[in-house]
Amino acid sequence: VQLQASGGGTVQPGGSLRLSCALSGSTLEHWAVGWFRQAPGKEREGLSYINPVDGSTYYSDSVKGRFTISKDNAENTVYLEMNSLKPEDTGVYSCAAVNAWGSSWSFSTYGMDYWGKGTQVTVSS
């Protein structure tokens, strides 16, 4: 399984970006895919995931109400729509996948099975 994140860039505060995470080597029906952010000098933070087992989604408090995760099974791609961006949203955004049908899994840095290379998001005026 391989993941390819894209869509990062530089945007002004209040702006929007859409990140994409393309999965290859398998299909999204088998994997819960999530987004993580690592800001300079901070630990990696789990932001959001989407679970194909029941269609549920999760958002951290830091992005709830501003970010929306979605997926396109035909394109085998997960998206993260980011609105009302703030300077504190700056960081490297990575997507990761975990077997959604396993006995148990956790949305955490050490709980994911596969990682894609990150994409930089900078929010600055």
XYZ file of N, CA and C in Angstrom:
375
model
N 0.851 -1.189 0.000
C 0.000 0.000 0.000
C 0.885 1.237 0.000
N 0.551 2.166 -0.878
C 1.275 3.432 -0.917
C 0.289 4.592 -0.854
N 0.707 5.657 -0.195
C -0.110 6.850 -0.055
C 0.672 8.040 -0.596
N -0.007 8.894 -1.336
C 0.631 10.080 -1.897
C -0.216 11.297 -1.548
N 0.330 12.153 -0.692
C -0.364 13.376 -0.306
C 0.043 14.518 -1.221
N -0.909 15.396 -1.502
C -0.625 16.559 -2.335
C -1.614 17.674 -1.988
N -1.333 18.863 -2.522
C -2.263 19.974 -2.356
C -1.817 21.041 -1.381
N -0.664 20.861 -0.763
C -0.191 21.870 0.161
C 0.220 23.141 -0.559
N 0.489 24.183 0.218
C 0.909 25.442 -0.364
C 0.891 26.528 0.693
N 1.000 27.755 0.225
C 0.970 28.917 1.095
C -0.325 29.679 0.887
N -0.971 30.018 1.984
C -2.256 30.698 1.914
C -2.333 31.739 3.021
N -3.106 32.771 2.805
C -3.278 33.804 3.817
C -4.252 33.343 4.894
N -4.160 33.900 6.091
C -5.136 33.561 7.134
C -6.559 33.794 6.644
N -7.419 32.841 6.983
C -8.794 32.899 6.511
C -9.018 32.187 5.197
N -7.932 31.787 4.539
C -8.039 31.124 3.253
C -8.345 29.651 3.363
N -8.359 28.991 2.197
C -8.709 27.574 2.121
C -7.713 26.807 1.269
N -7.614 25.534 1.565
C -6.824 24.604 0.755
C -7.522 23.254 0.794
N -7.294 22.462 -0.231
C -7.784 21.085 -0.237
C -6.608 20.144 -0.449
N -6.406 19.271 0.506
C -5.369 18.256 0.393
C -5.970 16.967 -0.150
N -5.141 16.238 -0.900
C -5.551 14.949 -1.454
C -4.592 13.871 -0.982
N -5.121 12.694 -0.762
C -4.306 11.536 -0.382
C -4.730 10.377 -1.273
N -3.896 10.064 -2.244
C -4.196 8.994 -3.188
C -3.596 7.684 -2.689
N -4.438 6.662 -2.599
C -4.005 5.346 -2.130
C -3.852 4.413 -3.324
N -2.760 3.660 -3.351
C -2.533 2.677 -4.408
C -2.111 1.358 -3.785
N -2.311 0.289 -4.522
C -1.964 -1.036 -4.031
C -3.087 -1.715 -3.269
N -4.178 -1.033 -3.098
C -5.344 -1.583 -2.409
C -6.516 -0.648 -2.689
N -7.616 -0.838 -1.991
C -8.765 0.052 -2.155
C -9.186 0.620 -0.809
N -9.855 1.762 -0.863
C -10.225 2.477 0.355
C -11.185 1.697 1.244
N -11.889 0.732 0.673
C -12.851 -0.019 1.474
C -12.194 -0.766 2.630
N -10.882 -0.986 2.510
C -10.178 -1.781 3.520
C -9.472 -0.922 4.567
N -9.358 0.379 4.307
C -8.471 1.203 5.124
C -9.172 2.433 5.692
N -8.949 2.660 6.973
C -9.295 3.948 7.556
C -8.123 4.873 7.257
N -8.415 6.021 6.672
C -7.365 6.954 6.276
C -7.527 8.240 7.075
N -6.415 8.722 7.575
C -6.455 9.930 8.379
C -5.357 10.901 8.015
N -5.500 12.104 8.552
C -4.531 13.170 8.334
C -3.896 13.566 9.658
N -2.577 13.786 9.578
C -1.801 14.234 10.726
C -1.075 15.523 10.351
N -0.752 16.282 11.355
C -0.008 17.527 11.136
C 1.154 17.585 12.131
N 2.299 18.002 11.611
C 3.434 18.248 12.489
C 3.863 19.687 12.309
N 3.617 20.486 13.317
C 4.012 21.887 13.300
C 5.448 21.999 13.788
N 6.128 23.054 13.394
C 7.534 23.226 13.828
C 7.663 23.184 15.349
N 8.536 22.324 15.844
C 8.789 22.244 17.269
C 7.719 21.541 18.074
N 6.742 20.949 17.409
C 5.648 20.281 18.123
C 5.546 18.822 17.711
N 4.854 18.052 18.531
C 4.645 16.652 18.205
C 3.589 16.534 17.109
N 3.645 15.411 16.403
C 2.662 15.151 15.365
C 1.277 15.024 15.999
N 0.298 15.624 15.355
C -1.068 15.666 15.878
C -2.024 15.017 14.883
N -2.862 14.126 15.370
C -3.899 13.531 14.530
C -5.055 14.484 14.395
N -5.436 14.792 13.145
C -6.467 15.799 12.897
C -7.828 15.197 12.561
N -7.830 14.212 11.689
C -9.108 13.712 11.198
C -8.912 12.353 10.552
N -9.961 11.520 10.604
C -9.935 10.278 9.851
C -11.343 9.937 9.381
N -11.384 9.027 8.401
C -12.656 8.532 7.905
C -12.597 7.013 7.903
N -13.635 6.396 8.435
C -13.677 4.955 8.651
C -14.633 4.309 7.665
N -14.152 3.426 6.796
C -15.042 2.835 5.793
C -15.999 1.803 6.369
N -15.747 1.313 7.574
C -16.604 0.276 8.165
C -18.006 0.803 8.401
N -18.080 2.021 8.962
C -19.398 2.591 9.269
C -19.567 4.005 8.718
N -18.571 4.492 7.981
C -18.656 5.819 7.394
C -18.415 6.945 8.379
N -18.009 6.618 9.584
C -17.828 7.646 10.598
C -16.590 8.480 10.319
N -16.615 9.681 10.856
C -15.480 10.583 10.747
C -15.118 11.102 12.138
N -13.896 11.538 12.254
C -13.398 12.104 13.503
C -12.650 13.384 13.195
N -12.785 14.374 14.080
C -12.022 15.619 13.970
C -11.478 15.980 15.342
N -10.237 16.429 15.351
C -9.699 16.942 16.594
C -10.359 18.279 16.909
N -10.303 18.678 18.157
C -10.899 19.954 18.554
C -10.268 21.123 17.810
N -9.008 20.986 17.441
C -8.299 22.098 16.811
C -8.792 22.387 15.397
N -9.470 21.413 14.764
C -9.914 21.628 13.381
C -11.413 21.441 13.203
N -12.102 21.002 14.229
C -13.536 20.740 14.135
C -14.283 22.007 13.721
N -15.139 21.859 12.731
C -15.900 22.998 12.235
C -15.217 23.762 11.120
N -13.941 23.503 10.900
C -13.197 24.201 9.836
C -12.723 23.244 8.747
N -12.385 22.025 9.117
C -11.881 21.029 8.177
C -12.956 19.974 7.930
N -12.971 19.455 6.699
C -13.901 18.391 6.343
C -13.154 17.302 5.596
N -13.292 16.063 6.058
C -12.673 14.931 5.394
C -13.725 14.217 4.552
N -13.297 13.749 3.386
C -14.205 13.026 2.505
C -13.388 12.051 1.672
N -14.091 11.170 0.949
C -13.362 10.234 0.104
C -14.122 9.962 -1.170
N -13.376 9.584 -2.175
C -13.934 9.200 -3.461
C -13.421 7.800 -3.755
N -14.281 6.813 -3.558
C -13.842 5.424 -3.760
C -13.425 5.155 -5.200
N -14.081 5.782 -6.149
C -13.740 5.567 -7.552
C -12.334 6.073 -7.855
N -11.953 7.164 -7.203
C -10.615 7.722 -7.400
C -9.611 7.162 -6.386
N -10.116 6.383 -5.407
C -9.252 5.839 -4.353
C -8.483 6.953 -3.634
N -9.182 8.038 -3.369
C -8.545 9.234 -2.825
C -9.363 9.779 -1.647
N -8.645 10.217 -0.631
C -9.247 10.889 0.522
C -8.854 12.355 0.470
N -9.809 13.216 0.766
C -9.579 14.660 0.705
C -9.714 15.281 2.092
N -8.990 16.372 2.292
C -9.160 17.179 3.501
C -9.365 18.613 3.049
N -10.601 19.066 3.170
C -10.937 20.443 2.827
C -10.688 21.294 4.057
N -9.824 22.289 3.920
C -9.435 23.124 5.058
C -9.879 24.561 4.813
N -10.741 25.051 5.660
C -11.250 26.413 5.554
C -10.880 27.231 6.785
N -11.023 28.533 6.667
C -10.733 29.445 7.787
C -9.371 29.141 8.395
N -8.394 29.010 7.530
C -7.060 28.619 7.997
C -6.436 29.695 8.868
N -5.684 29.224 9.862
C -5.030 30.106 10.825
C -3.521 29.884 10.757
N -2.733 30.843 11.194
C -1.277 30.641 11.201
C -0.870 29.379 11.971
N -1.593 29.038 13.006
C -1.257 27.841 13.780
C -1.580 26.540 13.049
N -2.205 26.627 11.877
C -2.411 25.437 11.052
C -1.173 25.109 10.217
N -0.184 25.960 10.267
C 1.047 25.729 9.511
C 1.730 24.450 9.973
N 2.200 23.663 9.010
C 2.906 22.439 9.336
C 2.981 21.510 8.149
N 3.580 20.364 8.378
C 3.639 19.321 7.365
C 2.463 18.371 7.596
N 1.654 18.215 6.575
C 0.457 17.380 6.659
C 0.741 16.044 5.974
N 0.483 14.973 6.702
C 0.704 13.626 6.173
C -0.587 12.825 6.286
N -0.775 11.936 5.316
C -1.898 11.021 5.435
C -1.365 9.628 5.779
N -2.189 8.861 6.434
C -1.802 7.536 6.877
C -3.023 6.624 6.850
N -2.766 5.324 6.755
C -3.854 4.352 6.663
C -3.657 3.229 7.661
N -4.772 2.709 8.152
C -4.742 1.564 9.064
C -5.843 0.605 8.628
N -5.596 -0.688 8.798
C -6.582 -1.699 8.421
C -7.866 -1.486 9.222
N -8.921 -1.090 8.541
C -10.166 -0.763 9.225
C -10.894 -1.985 9.741
N -10.538 -3.143 9.236
C -11.243 -4.358 9.605
C -10.443 -5.206 10.592
N -9.370 -4.642 11.123
C -8.607 -5.335 12.140
C -9.371 -5.410 13.442
N -8.867 -6.190 14.378
C -9.565 -6.380 15.644
C -9.658 -5.081 16.426
N -8.621 -4.292 16.355
C -8.667 -2.996 17.024
C -7.592 -2.120 16.417
N -7.827 -0.837 16.408
C -6.834 0.091 15.905
C -7.026 1.416 16.605
N -5.976 2.199 16.566
C -6.046 3.507 17.198
C -5.537 4.555 16.228
N -6.150 5.702 16.277
C -5.753 6.813 15.423
C -4.623 7.548 16.128
N -3.421 7.100 15.868
C -2.265 7.685 16.524
C -1.047 7.447 15.645
N 0.013 8.152 15.955
C 1.243 8.018 15.168
C 1.698 6.569 15.105
N 1.583 5.861 16.223
C 2.089 4.489 16.277
C 1.025 3.472 15.901
N -0.188 3.923 15.658
C -1.276 3.007 15.359
C -1.545 2.796 13.892
N -0.919 3.594 13.025
C -1.192 3.524 11.604
C -0.243 2.530 10.927
N -0.729 1.911 9.851
C 0.054 0.888 9.159
C 0.936 1.459 8.041
N 0.433 2.440 7.341
C 1.158 3.007 6.203
C 1.083 4.525 6.252
N 2.170 5.140 5.787
C 2.271 6.600 5.780
C 2.665 7.081 4.406
N 2.117 8.243 4.040
C 2.556 8.909 2.827
C 3.527 10.016 3.199
N 4.255 10.479 2.199
C 5.150 11.615 2.401
C 4.311 12.863 2.598
N 4.734 13.738 3.499
C 3.953 14.905 3.837
C 3.973 15.996 2.790
N 3.024 16.918 2.950
C 2.945 18.097 2.104
C 2.887 19.320 3.019
N 3.635 20.370 2.662
C 3.756 21.541 3.525
C 2.578 22.482 3.328
N 2.011 22.923 4.447
C 0.980 23.946 4.450
C 1.495 25.111 5.277
N 1.504 26.286 4.682
C 1.949 27.488 5.376
C 0.836 28.522 5.325
N 0.445 28.995 6.496
C -0.598 30.019 6.586
C 0.064 31.287 7.116
N 0.175 32.257 6.247
C 0.907 33.462 6.606
C 0.427 34.633 5.768
N 0.441 35.805 6.374
C 0.082 37.006 5.628
C 1.342 37.650 5.038
